[in-house]
PDB file of C-alpha atoms in Angstrom:
ATOM      1  CA  MET A  33      -0.892 -18.279  23.149  1.00  0.00           C
ATOM      2  CA  SER A  34       2.515 -17.839  24.791  1.00  0.00           C
ATOM      3  CA  GLY A  35       4.069 -14.489  23.846  1.00  0.00           C
ATOM      4  CA  LYS A  36       1.164 -13.266  21.697  1.00  0.00           C
ATOM      5  CA  ILE A  37      -0.433  -9.988  22.705  1.00  0.00           C
ATOM      6  CA  PHE A  38      -3.848  -9.206  21.216  1.00  0.00           C
ATOM      7  CA  ASP A  39      -4.870  -5.601  20.717  1.00  0.00           C
ATOM      8  CA  THR A  40      -8.213  -6.383  22.300  1.00  0.00           C
ATOM      9  CA  ILE A  41      -9.763  -9.313  24.117  1.00  0.00           C
ATOM     10  CA  VAL A  42     -13.522  -9.353  24.463  1.00  0.00           C
ATOM     11  CA  LEU A  43     -14.702 -11.173  27.578  1.00  0.00           C
ATOM     12  CA  GLY A  44     -18.101 -12.579  26.679  1.00  0.00           C
ATOM     13  CA  GLY A  45     -19.788 -13.810  23.518  1.00  0.00           C
ATOM     14  CA  GLY A  46     -23.272 -12.359  23.798  1.00  0.00           C
ATOM     15  CA  PRO A  47     -24.688  -9.606  21.550  1.00  0.00           C
ATOM     16  CA  ALA A  48     -22.573  -6.880  23.200  1.00  0.00           C
ATOM     17  CA  GLY A  49     -19.396  -8.944  22.965  1.00  0.00           C
ATOM     18  CA  MET A  50     -19.921 -10.010  19.366  1.00  0.00           C
ATOM     19  CA  SER A  51     -20.709  -6.438  18.327  1.00  0.00           C
ATOM     20  CA  ALA A  52     -17.620  -5.116  20.145  1.00  0.00           C
ATOM     21  CA  ALA A  53     -15.398  -7.736  18.505  1.00  0.00           C
ATOM     22  CA  MET A  54     -16.740  -6.934  15.043  1.00  0.00           C
ATOM     23  CA  TYR A  55     -16.250  -3.184  15.391  1.00  0.00           C
ATOM     24  CA  ALA A  56     -12.784  -3.666  16.899  1.00  0.00           C
ATOM     25  CA  LYS A  57     -11.850  -5.924  13.985  1.00  0.00           C
ATOM     26  CA  ARG A  58     -13.187  -3.381  11.504  1.00  0.00           C
ATOM     27  CA  GLY A  59     -10.903  -0.893  13.267  1.00  0.00           C
ATOM     28  CA  ASN A  60      -7.981  -3.116  12.232  1.00  0.00           C
ATOM     29  CA  LEU A  61      -7.366  -4.516  15.709  1.00  0.00           C
ATOM     30  CA  ASP A  62      -6.122  -8.010  16.441  1.00  0.00           C
ATOM     31  CA  VAL A  63      -9.088  -9.172  18.508  1.00  0.00           C
ATOM     32  CA  ALA A  64     -10.312 -12.385  20.141  1.00  0.00           C
ATOM     33  CA  ILE A  65     -13.390 -13.467  22.097  1.00  0.00           C
ATOM     34  CA  ILE A  66     -13.168 -15.522  25.294  1.00  0.00           C
ATOM     35  CA  ASP A  67     -16.247 -17.010  26.954  1.00  0.00           C
ATOM     36  CA  THR A  68     -16.895 -19.514  29.707  1.00  0.00           C
ATOM     37  CA  SER A  69     -19.884 -20.770  27.704  1.00  0.00           C
ATOM     38  CA  THR A  70     -20.902 -20.804  24.047  1.00  0.00           C
ATOM     39  CA  LEU A  71     -21.741 -17.799  21.881  1.00  0.00           C
ATOM     40  CA  GLY A  72     -25.179 -16.249  22.106  1.00  0.00           C
ATOM     41  CA  GLY A  73     -25.664 -14.833  25.570  1.00  0.00           C
ATOM     42  CA  GLN A  74     -29.107 -14.109  27.035  1.00  0.00           C
ATOM     43  CA  PRO A  75     -31.079 -14.167  23.728  1.00  0.00           C
ATOM     44  CA  VAL A  76     -30.542 -17.926  23.455  1.00  0.00           C
ATOM     45  CA  ASN A  77     -32.921 -18.277  26.430  1.00  0.00           C
ATOM     46  CA  TYR A  78     -35.663 -16.107  24.917  1.00  0.00           C
ATOM     47  CA  LEU A  79     -38.481 -17.693  22.957  1.00  0.00           C
ATOM     48  CA  GLU A  80     -39.208 -14.627  20.844  1.00  0.00           C
ATOM     49  CA  ILE A  81     -37.756 -11.146  20.494  1.00  0.00           C
ATOM     50  CA  GLU A  82     -40.261  -8.608  19.194  1.00  0.00           C
ATOM     51  CA  ASN A  83     -38.450  -5.318  19.753  1.00  0.00           C
ATOM     52  CA  TYR A  84     -35.225  -5.733  17.769  1.00  0.00           C
ATOM     53  CA  LEU A  85     -35.302  -3.264  14.895  1.00  0.00           C
ATOM     54  CA  GLY A  86     -35.758  -4.959  11.526  1.00  0.00           C
ATOM     55  CA  PHE A  87     -37.572  -8.043  12.820  1.00  0.00           C
ATOM     56  CA  ASP A  88     -41.277  -8.134  13.630  1.00  0.00           C
ATOM     57  CA  SER A  89     -40.532 -11.253  15.638  1.00  0.00           C
ATOM     58  CA  ILE A  90     -37.540 -13.567  15.772  1.00  0.00           C
ATOM     59  CA  GLU A  91     -36.607 -16.441  18.047  1.00  0.00           C
ATOM     60  CA  GLY A  92     -33.746 -15.633  20.388  1.00  0.00           C
ATOM     61  CA  TRP A  93     -31.503 -18.460  19.241  1.00  0.00           C
ATOM     62  CA  GLU A  94     -32.058 -17.475  15.600  1.00  0.00           C
ATOM     63  CA  LEU A  95     -30.987 -13.888  16.211  1.00  0.00           C
ATOM     64  CA  ALA A  96     -27.908 -15.062  18.102  1.00  0.00           C
ATOM     65  CA  GLU A  97     -27.090 -17.405  15.216  1.00  0.00           C
ATOM     66  CA  LYS A  98     -27.305 -14.508  12.746  1.00  0.00           C
ATOM     67  CA  PHE A  99     -24.917 -12.491  14.922  1.00  0.00           C
ATOM     68  CA  GLU A 100     -22.433 -15.360  14.987  1.00  0.00           C
ATOM     69  CA  LYS A 101     -22.568 -15.909  11.226  1.00  0.00           C
ATOM     70  CA  HIS A 102     -21.900 -12.217  10.727  1.00  0.00           C
ATOM     71  CA  ILE A 103     -18.783 -12.072  12.919  1.00  0.00           C
ATOM     72  CA  ASP A 104     -17.497 -15.330  11.422  1.00  0.00           C
ATOM     73  CA  LYS A 105     -16.923 -13.376   8.198  1.00  0.00           C
ATOM     74  CA  PHE A 106     -14.197 -11.459  10.036  1.00  0.00           C
ATOM     75  CA  ASN A 107     -12.335 -14.617  11.146  1.00  0.00           C
ATOM     76  CA  ILE A 108     -12.218 -13.507  14.765  1.00  0.00           C
ATOM     77  CA  PRO A 109     -10.651 -16.175  17.026  1.00  0.00           C
ATOM     78  CA  LYS A 110     -13.183 -17.518  19.525  1.00  0.00           C
ATOM     79  CA  PHE A 111     -12.082 -19.364  22.638  1.00  0.00           C
ATOM     80  CA  MET A 112     -15.248 -20.925  24.017  1.00  0.00           C
ATOM     81  CA  MET A 113     -15.952 -23.002  27.135  1.00  0.00           C
ATOM     82  CA  GLU A 114     -12.815 -21.656  28.815  1.00  0.00           C
ATOM     83  CA  GLU A 115     -12.840 -21.807  32.609  1.00  0.00           C
ATOM     84  CA  ILE A 116     -11.265 -18.562  33.790  1.00  0.00           C
ATOM     85  CA  GLN A 117      -8.969 -18.765  36.794  1.00  0.00           C
ATOM     86  CA  GLU A 118      -7.443 -15.303  37.058  1.00  0.00           C
ATOM     87  CA  ILE A 119      -7.885 -11.883  35.457  1.00  0.00           C
ATOM     88  CA  ASP A 120      -5.515  -8.905  35.658  1.00  0.00           C
ATOM     89  CA  LEU A 121      -7.044  -5.710  34.287  1.00  0.00           C
ATOM     90  CA  VAL A 122      -4.877  -3.123  36.023  1.00  0.00           C
ATOM     91  CA  SER A 123      -1.515  -3.845  34.383  1.00  0.00           C
ATOM     92  CA  ASP A 124      -0.574  -2.170  31.089  1.00  0.00           C
ATOM     93  CA  ILE A 125      -0.781  -5.563  29.409  1.00  0.00           C
ATOM     94  CA  LYS A 126      -3.979  -7.269  30.587  1.00  0.00           C
ATOM     95  CA  THR A 127      -3.926 -11.004  31.334  1.00  0.00           C
ATOM     96  CA  ILE A 128      -6.679 -13.618  31.359  1.00  0.00           C
ATOM     97  CA  LYS A 129      -5.620 -17.016  32.640  1.00  0.00           C
ATOM     98  CA  THR A 130      -7.820 -20.021  31.931  1.00  0.00           C
ATOM     99  CA  LEU A 131      -7.367 -23.729  32.551  1.00  0.00           C
ATOM    100  CA  LYS A 132      -6.208 -24.086  28.940  1.00  0.00           C
ATOM    101  CA  ASN A 133      -4.214 -20.946  28.177  1.00  0.00           C
ATOM    102  CA  GLU A 134      -2.960 -17.536  29.205  1.00  0.00           C
ATOM    103  CA  TYR A 135      -4.172 -14.660  27.039  1.00  0.00           C
ATOM    104  CA  LYS A 136      -2.697 -11.154  26.925  1.00  0.00           C
ATOM    105  CA  ALA A 137      -4.051  -7.945  25.440  1.00  0.00           C
ATOM    106  CA  ARG A 138      -3.528  -4.202  25.369  1.00  0.00           C
ATOM    107  CA  THR A 139      -7.222  -3.623  26.014  1.00  0.00           C
ATOM    108  CA  VAL A 140     -10.120  -5.650  27.361  1.00  0.00           C
ATOM    109  CA  ILE A 141     -13.808  -5.164  26.617  1.00  0.00           C
ATOM    110  CA  ILE A 142     -15.903  -6.711  29.387  1.00  0.00           C
ATOM    111  CA  ALA A 143     -19.130  -8.175  28.000  1.00  0.00           C
ATOM    112  CA  THR A 144     -19.792 -10.833  30.626  1.00  0.00           C
ATOM    113  CA  GLY A 145     -23.465  -9.964  31.010  1.00  0.00           C
ATOM    114  CA  ALA A 146     -25.635 -10.674  34.018  1.00  0.00           C
ATOM    115  CA  SER A 147     -27.332 -13.704  35.545  1.00  0.00           C
ATOM    116  CA  ALA A 148     -30.860 -14.073  36.843  1.00  0.00           C
ATOM    117  CA  SER A 149     -31.139 -12.851  40.414  1.00  0.00           C
ATOM    118  CA  LYS A 150     -32.119 -15.321  43.112  1.00  0.00           C
ATOM    119  CA  LEU A 151     -35.166 -14.849  45.320  1.00  0.00           C
ATOM    120  CA  GLY A 152     -33.035 -15.435  48.382  1.00  0.00           C
ATOM    121  CA  ILE A 153     -35.702 -17.397  50.233  1.00  0.00           C
ATOM    122  CA  LYS A 154     -35.655 -20.690  52.088  1.00  0.00           C
ATOM    123  CA  GLY A 155     -35.862 -23.718  49.795  1.00  0.00           C
ATOM    124  CA  GLU A 156     -34.796 -21.945  46.608  1.00  0.00           C
ATOM    125  CA  ILE A 157     -31.272 -23.264  46.182  1.00  0.00           C
ATOM    126  CA  GLU A 158     -32.200 -26.790  47.265  1.00  0.00           C
ATOM    127  CA  HIS A 159     -34.874 -26.988  44.575  1.00  0.00           C
ATOM    128  CA  ILE A 160     -32.866 -25.707  41.599  1.00  0.00           C
ATOM    129  CA  GLY A 161     -33.357 -28.399  38.968  1.00  0.00           C
ATOM    130  CA  LYS A 162     -36.142 -29.861  41.096  1.00  0.00           C
ATOM    131  CA  GLY A 163     -38.849 -27.381  40.241  1.00  0.00           C
ATOM    132  CA  VAL A 164     -37.004 -24.065  40.464  1.00  0.00           C
ATOM    133  CA  SER A 165     -35.815 -22.791  37.084  1.00  0.00           C
ATOM    134  CA  TYR A 166     -34.628 -19.454  35.728  1.00  0.00           C
ATOM    135  CA  CYS A 167     -35.333 -20.326  32.088  1.00  0.00           C
ATOM    136  CA  ALA A 168     -38.875 -20.990  30.895  1.00  0.00           C
ATOM    137  CA  VAL A 169     -37.729 -21.754  27.348  1.00  0.00           C
ATOM    138  CA  CYS A 170     -35.300 -24.377  28.668  1.00  0.00           C
ATOM    139  CA  ASP A 171     -37.633 -26.133  31.091  1.00  0.00           C
ATOM    140  CA  GLY A 172     -41.206 -25.181  30.232  1.00  0.00           C
ATOM    141  CA  ALA A 173     -41.984 -28.458  28.479  1.00  0.00           C
ATOM    142  CA  PHE A 174     -41.459 -30.352  31.753  1.00  0.00           C
ATOM    143  CA  TYR A 175     -44.589 -28.735  33.185  1.00  0.00           C
ATOM    144  CA  ARG A 176     -47.207 -29.937  30.749  1.00  0.00           C
ATOM    145  CA  ASP A 177     -50.654 -29.900  32.424  1.00  0.00           C
ATOM    146  CA  LYS A 178     -49.101 -28.743  35.702  1.00  0.00           C
ATOM    147  CA  THR A 179     -49.332 -25.576  37.784  1.00  0.00           C
ATOM    148  CA  VAL A 180     -46.400 -23.187  38.027  1.00  0.00           C
ATOM    149  CA  ALA A 181     -45.613 -19.777  39.469  1.00  0.00           C
ATOM    150  CA  VAL A 182     -43.641 -16.928  37.936  1.00  0.00           C
ATOM    151  CA  VAL A 183     -42.227 -14.325  40.318  1.00  0.00           C
ATOM    152  CA  GLY A 184     -41.830 -10.833  38.858  1.00  0.00           C
ATOM    153  CA  GLY A 185     -43.690  -8.150  36.945  1.00  0.00           C
ATOM    154  CA  GLY A 186     -41.359  -6.955  34.176  1.00  0.00           C
ATOM    155  CA  ASN A 187     -41.264  -7.854  30.501  1.00  0.00           C
ATOM    156  CA  ALA A 188     -39.266 -11.040  31.016  1.00  0.00           C
ATOM    157  CA  ALA A 189     -41.597 -12.327  33.736  1.00  0.00           C
ATOM    158  CA  ILE A 190     -44.804 -11.656  31.819  1.00  0.00           C
ATOM    159  CA  GLU A 191     -43.544 -12.874  28.455  1.00  0.00           C
ATOM    160  CA  GLU A 192     -42.126 -16.080  29.911  1.00  0.00           C
ATOM    161  CA  ALA A 193     -45.320 -16.663  31.899  1.00  0.00           C
ATOM    162  CA  GLY A 194     -47.224 -16.481  28.629  1.00  0.00           C
ATOM    163  CA  TYR A 195     -44.830 -18.976  27.094  1.00  0.00           C
ATOM    164  CA  LEU A 196     -45.358 -21.353  30.026  1.00  0.00           C
ATOM    165  CA  THR A 197     -49.123 -21.431  29.351  1.00  0.00           C
ATOM    166  CA  LYS A 198     -48.326 -23.440  26.228  1.00  0.00           C
ATOM    167  CA  PHE A 199     -47.590 -26.321  28.577  1.00  0.00           C
ATOM    168  CA  ALA A 200     -48.925 -25.598  32.077  1.00  0.00           C
ATOM    169  CA  LYS A 201     -52.625 -25.664  32.839  1.00  0.00           C
ATOM    170  CA  LYS A 202     -52.261 -22.691  35.179  1.00  0.00           C
ATOM    171  CA  VAL A 203     -49.602 -20.036  35.769  1.00  0.00           C
ATOM    172  CA  TYR A 204     -49.589 -17.733  38.790  1.00  0.00           C
ATOM    173  CA  ILE A 205     -47.798 -14.413  38.385  1.00  0.00           C
ATOM    174  CA  ILE A 206     -46.636 -13.213  41.793  1.00  0.00           C
ATOM    175  CA  HIS A 207     -45.699  -9.540  41.909  1.00  0.00           C
ATOM    176  CA  ARG A 208     -44.764  -7.422  44.911  1.00  0.00           C
ATOM    177  CA  ARG A 209     -46.417  -4.254  43.577  1.00  0.00           C
ATOM    178  CA  ASP A 210     -50.039  -3.420  42.772  1.00  0.00           C
ATOM    179  CA  GLU A 211     -49.399  -3.211  39.034  1.00  0.00           C
ATOM    180  CA  LEU A 212     -47.042  -4.759  36.498  1.00  0.00           C
ATOM    181  CA  ARG A 213     -43.875  -3.083  35.209  1.00  0.00           C
ATOM    182  CA  ALA A 214     -43.998  -4.729  31.783  1.00  0.00           C
ATOM    183  CA  ASP A 215     -44.665  -2.744  28.605  1.00  0.00           C
ATOM    184  CA  LYS A 216     -48.359  -2.050  28.020  1.00  0.00           C
ATOM    185  CA  ILE A 217     -48.512  -4.216  24.895  1.00  0.00           C
ATOM    186  CA  VAL A 218     -47.049  -7.126  26.875  1.00  0.00           C
ATOM    187  CA  GLN A 219     -49.550  -6.572  29.693  1.00  0.00           C
ATOM    188  CA  GLU A 220     -52.529  -6.422  27.351  1.00  0.00           C
ATOM    189  CA  ARG A 221     -51.571  -9.718  25.786  1.00  0.00           C
ATOM    190  CA  ALA A 222     -51.173 -11.313  29.218  1.00  0.00           C
ATOM    191  CA  PHE A 223     -54.524 -10.056  30.503  1.00  0.00           C
ATOM    192  CA  GLN A 224     -56.239 -11.848  27.609  1.00  0.00           C
ATOM    193  CA  ASN A 225     -54.669 -15.193  28.571  1.00  0.00           C
ATOM    194  CA  ASN A 226     -57.117 -17.075  30.765  1.00  0.00           C
ATOM    195  CA  LYS A 227     -54.422 -19.460  32.014  1.00  0.00           C
ATOM    196  CA  LEU A 228     -52.689 -16.613  33.845  1.00  0.00           C
ATOM    197  CA  GLU A 229     -53.694 -15.586  37.372  1.00  0.00           C
ATOM    198  CA  PHE A 230     -52.197 -12.400  38.809  1.00  0.00           C
ATOM    199  CA  ILE A 231     -51.363 -12.134  42.500  1.00  0.00           C
ATOM    200  CA  TYR A 232     -50.409  -8.543  43.338  1.00  0.00           C
ATOM    201  CA  ASP A 233     -48.857  -6.943  46.422  1.00  0.00           C
ATOM    202  CA  THR A 234     -47.325 -10.291  47.294  1.00  0.00           C
ATOM    203  CA  ILE A 235     -43.839 -11.586  48.037  1.00  0.00           C
ATOM    204  CA  PRO A 236     -42.522 -15.169  48.199  1.00  0.00           C
ATOM    205  CA  LEU A 237     -41.401 -16.427  51.610  1.00  0.00           C
ATOM    206  CA  GLU A 238     -40.485 -20.085  51.275  1.00  0.00           C
ATOM    207  CA  ILE A 239     -40.430 -22.976  48.820  1.00  0.00           C
ATOM    208  CA  ASN A 240     -41.551 -26.356  50.110  1.00  0.00           C
ATOM    209  CA  SER A 241     -41.083 -29.898  48.849  1.00  0.00           C
ATOM    210  CA  ASN A 242     -43.547 -32.549  47.791  1.00  0.00           C
ATOM    211  CA  ALA A 243     -43.195 -36.235  48.709  1.00  0.00           C
ATOM    212  CA  GLU A 244     -40.570 -36.744  45.978  1.00  0.00           C
ATOM    213  CA  GLY A 245     -38.377 -33.901  47.178  1.00  0.00           C
ATOM    214  CA  CYS A 246     -39.352 -31.606  44.304  1.00  0.00           C
ATOM    215  CA  VAL A 247     -41.251 -28.312  44.494  1.00  0.00           C
ATOM    216  CA  GLY A 248     -44.673 -28.826  46.007  1.00  0.00           C
ATOM    217  CA  SER A 249     -45.727 -25.345  47.068  1.00  0.00           C
ATOM    218  CA  ILE A 250     -44.632 -21.769  47.585  1.00  0.00           C
ATOM    219  CA  LYS A 251     -45.512 -19.786  50.686  1.00  0.00           C
ATOM    220  CA  VAL A 252     -46.347 -16.156  49.883  1.00  0.00           C
ATOM    221  CA  GLN A 253     -47.356 -13.101  51.906  1.00  0.00           C
ATOM    222  CA  ASN A 254     -49.516 -10.107  51.049  1.00  0.00           C
ATOM    223  CA  VAL A 255     -47.430  -7.004  51.836  1.00  0.00           C
ATOM    224  CA  ASN A 256     -50.502  -5.024  52.912  1.00  0.00           C
ATOM    225  CA  THR A 257     -52.607  -7.473  54.920  1.00  0.00           C
ATOM    226  CA  LYS A 258     -49.618  -9.656  55.981  1.00  0.00           C
ATOM    227  CA  GLU A 259     -51.785 -12.699  55.197  1.00  0.00           C
ATOM    228  CA  ILE A 260     -49.722 -15.804  54.377  1.00  0.00           C
ATOM    229  CA  THR A 261     -50.910 -18.285  51.751  1.00  0.00           C
ATOM    230  CA  ASP A 262     -49.485 -21.624  50.638  1.00  0.00           C
ATOM    231  CA  LEU A 263     -49.884 -22.048  46.873  1.00  0.00           C
ATOM    232  CA  SER A 264     -49.671 -25.579  45.498  1.00  0.00           C
ATOM    233  CA  VAL A 265     -47.336 -25.463  42.472  1.00  0.00           C
ATOM    234  CA  ASP A 266     -45.095 -27.873  40.583  1.00  0.00           C
ATOM    235  CA  GLY A 267     -42.587 -25.303  39.382  1.00  0.00           C
ATOM    236  CA  ILE A 268     -41.299 -21.817  40.183  1.00  0.00           C
ATOM    237  CA  PHE A 269     -39.696 -19.410  37.712  1.00  0.00           C
ATOM    238  CA  PRO A 270     -38.120 -16.280  39.286  1.00  0.00           C
ATOM    239  CA  TYR A 271     -37.751 -13.281  36.966  1.00  0.00           C
ATOM    240  CA  ILE A 272     -36.829 -10.488  39.365  1.00  0.00           C
ATOM    241  CA  GLY A 273     -33.881  -8.910  37.603  1.00  0.00           C
ATOM    242  CA  PHE A 274     -30.213  -9.620  37.123  1.00  0.00           C
ATOM    243  CA  THR A 275     -26.896  -9.682  38.967  1.00  0.00           C
ATOM    244  CA  PRO A 276     -23.738  -8.678  37.046  1.00  0.00           C
ATOM    245  CA  ASN A 277     -21.226 -11.391  36.175  1.00  0.00           C
ATOM    246  CA  VAL A 278     -18.105  -9.758  37.599  1.00  0.00           C
ATOM    247  CA  GLN A 279     -16.451 -12.743  39.247  1.00  0.00           C
ATOM    248  CA  GLY A 280     -12.688 -12.679  38.879  1.00  0.00           C
ATOM    249  CA  PHE A 281     -12.270  -8.955  38.316  1.00  0.00           C
ATOM    250  CA  SER A 282     -14.658  -7.228  40.729  1.00  0.00           C
ATOM    251  CA  GLY A 283     -12.773  -4.508  42.579  1.00  0.00           C
ATOM    252  CA  GLN A 284     -10.377  -3.762  39.716  1.00  0.00           C
ATOM    253  CA  ILE A 285     -12.824  -1.242  38.242  1.00  0.00           C
ATOM    254  CA  MET A 286     -15.386   1.232  39.577  1.00  0.00           C
ATOM    255  CA  GLN A 287     -18.761  -0.397  40.250  1.00  0.00           C
ATOM    256  CA  ASN A 288     -22.042   0.725  41.778  1.00  0.00           C
ATOM    257  CA  GLU A 289     -23.568  -0.687  44.960  1.00  0.00           C
ATOM    258  CA  ARG A 290     -25.083  -3.624  43.040  1.00  0.00           C
ATOM    259  CA  GLY A 291     -21.811  -4.488  41.327  1.00  0.00           C
ATOM    260  CA  PHE A 292     -22.612  -3.135  37.867  1.00  0.00           C
ATOM    261  CA  ILE A 293     -19.643  -1.477  36.153  1.00  0.00           C
ATOM    262  CA  LYS A 294     -19.544   2.307  35.776  1.00  0.00           C
ATOM    263  CA  VAL A 295     -18.573   3.622  32.327  1.00  0.00           C
ATOM    264  CA  ASP A 296     -18.447   6.916  30.450  1.00  0.00           C
ATOM    265  CA  ASP A 297     -20.166   7.629  27.146  1.00  0.00           C
ATOM    266  CA  THR A 298     -17.463   5.728  25.212  1.00  0.00           C
ATOM    267  CA  MET A 299     -17.845   2.662  27.473  1.00  0.00           C
ATOM    268  CA  ARG A 300     -14.504   3.334  29.193  1.00  0.00           C
ATOM    269  CA  THR A 301     -14.238   2.140  32.777  1.00  0.00           C
ATOM    270  CA  SER A 302     -12.134   3.710  35.530  1.00  0.00           C
ATOM    271  CA  THR A 303      -9.255   1.394  34.594  1.00  0.00           C
ATOM    272  CA  MET A 304      -7.117   2.417  31.633  1.00  0.00           C
ATOM    273  CA  GLY A 305      -7.602   0.213  28.586  1.00  0.00           C
ATOM    274  CA  VAL A 306     -10.705  -1.492  29.975  1.00  0.00           C
ATOM    275  CA  PHE A 307     -14.205  -1.027  28.562  1.00  0.00           C
ATOM    276  CA  ALA A 308     -17.537  -2.530  29.638  1.00  0.00           C
ATOM    277  CA  VAL A 309     -20.650  -3.134  27.553  1.00  0.00           C
ATOM    278  CA  GLY A 310     -24.100  -4.652  27.744  1.00  0.00           C
ATOM    279  CA  ASP A 311     -25.871  -5.984  30.808  1.00  0.00           C
ATOM    280  CA  VAL A 312     -22.765  -5.924  33.006  1.00  0.00           C
ATOM    281  CA  ARG A 313     -22.571  -2.117  32.994  1.00  0.00           C
ATOM    282  CA  VAL A 314     -24.678   0.550  34.678  1.00  0.00           C
ATOM    283  CA  THR A 315     -27.396   1.268  32.118  1.00  0.00           C
ATOM    284  CA  PRO A 316     -31.032   2.428  32.138  1.00  0.00           C
ATOM    285  CA  LEU A 317     -32.078  -0.297  29.684  1.00  0.00           C
ATOM    286  CA  ARG A 318     -30.948  -3.911  29.309  1.00  0.00           C
ATOM    287  CA  GLN A 319     -32.051  -5.013  25.854  1.00  0.00           C
ATOM    288  CA  VAL A 320     -30.358  -6.762  22.939  1.00  0.00           C
ATOM    289  CA  ILE A 321     -30.447  -3.601  20.858  1.00  0.00           C
ATOM    290  CA  THR A 322     -28.699  -1.498  23.519  1.00  0.00           C
ATOM    291  CA  ALA A 323     -26.120  -4.238  24.111  1.00  0.00           C
ATOM    292  CA  VAL A 324     -25.254  -4.272  20.411  1.00  0.00           C
ATOM    293  CA  ALA A 325     -24.986  -0.464  20.417  1.00  0.00           C
ATOM    294  CA  ASP A 326     -22.694  -0.579  23.464  1.00  0.00           C
ATOM    295  CA  GLY A 327     -20.453  -3.030  21.657  1.00  0.00           C
ATOM    296  CA  ALA A 328     -20.184  -0.801  18.614  1.00  0.00           C
ATOM    297  CA  ILE A 329     -19.186   2.188  20.729  1.00  0.00           C
ATOM    298  CA  ALA A 330     -16.620   0.206  22.713  1.00  0.00           C
ATOM    299  CA  GLY A 331     -15.137  -1.416  19.612  1.00  0.00           C
ATOM    300  CA  VAL A 332     -14.528   1.976  18.035  1.00  0.00           C
ATOM    301  CA  ALA A 333     -13.234   3.473  21.305  1.00  0.00           C
ATOM    302  CA  ALA A 334     -10.844   0.556  21.809  1.00  0.00           C
ATOM    303  CA  SER A 335      -9.538   1.014  18.258  1.00  0.00           C
ATOM    304  CA  LYS A 336      -8.759   4.665  18.921  1.00  0.00           C
ATOM    305  CA  TYR A 337      -7.170   3.823  22.270  1.00  0.00           C
ATOM    306  CA  VAL A 338      -4.859   1.179  20.780  1.00  0.00           C
ATOM    307  CA  GLU A 339      -3.941   3.520  17.925  1.00  0.00           C
ATOM    308  CA  GLU A 340      -2.940   6.156  20.491  1.00  0.00           C
ATOM    309  CA  LEU A 341      -0.887   3.588  22.405  1.00  0.00           C
ATOM    310  CA  LYS A 342       0.997   2.538  19.291  1.00  0.00           C
ATOM    311  CA  THR A 343       1.544   6.155  18.185  1.00  0.00           C
ATOM    312  CA  THR A 344       2.908   7.057  21.599  1.00  0.00           C
ATOM    313  CA  ALA A 345       5.172   4.012  21.660  1.00  0.00           C
ATOM    314  CA  ALA A 346       6.511   4.841  18.199  1.00  0.00           C
ATOM    315  CA  SER A 347       7.226   8.432  19.238  1.00  0.00           C
ATOM    316  CA  VAL A 348       9.137   7.254  22.318  1.00  0.00           C
ATOM    317  CA  MET A 349      11.255   4.906  20.200  1.00  0.00           C
ATOM    318  CA  GLU A 350      12.020   7.668  17.702  1.00  0.00           C
ATOM    319  CA  GLY A 351      12.936  10.005  20.537  1.00  0.00           C
TER     320      GLY A 351
END
């Protein structure tokens, strides 16, 4: 890629990134996608998506596959599985250095998404892959006829807990409040599932091992009575929210106290020529449909920005 300068580089190949790349390409920009993983983003980890307009229900991987097939019609270069070493967003020409190449662009659209937040309790990190998992779709089948716990009370927690009942004989849902945060339709479905047991007003304290060194139990505490209980479980699935993936460029743009990127209504960040879309930005709703909308807005905004840059440069040369 030596010497080549793209109009726009999209960092991230999830729904927001793919949408941004498509709209930027339709705006006649020379655009590329760079991702440290494969295309798809968060939806690949979802069993079913029931709130994406146009589909009563569709598996996450299938929706992601449809997105990819769509953008493939535009012949957008995709550089996947690239380990990023350094990112410069503040210079006029932005630079992304990976182990394989150095990429340059006039604008960058950040679509790096967010990762599942950790519980931050003793025993969590040591048991990742040994009973602690952040993806029920990925690992649910390992818990056939076993007992597991899901921590959280939002849509993701309740929906994934329901999915886990296809394999587990019992699923505890541990929630720190006295009622769930999930949509009412999701709650109603969960309350009819006799494999689910709800433990309210409770927080996790510690994860303990069994004789084999895998998860054996989780110690929890009632926030009102302060009573501590040790629940025997074989697996633990935390679904308590997300942390933005801003490694490598955090501090080069305005962010809130949790690290999410601040943008205006055209997805522009505080840094000239840099846009942010999807789960990585400050937003009241993190859904596939809003991520795709973000990408569309940013793609169009980036097109206008690059057009202005080129018009200004041409005027300077004429002058």
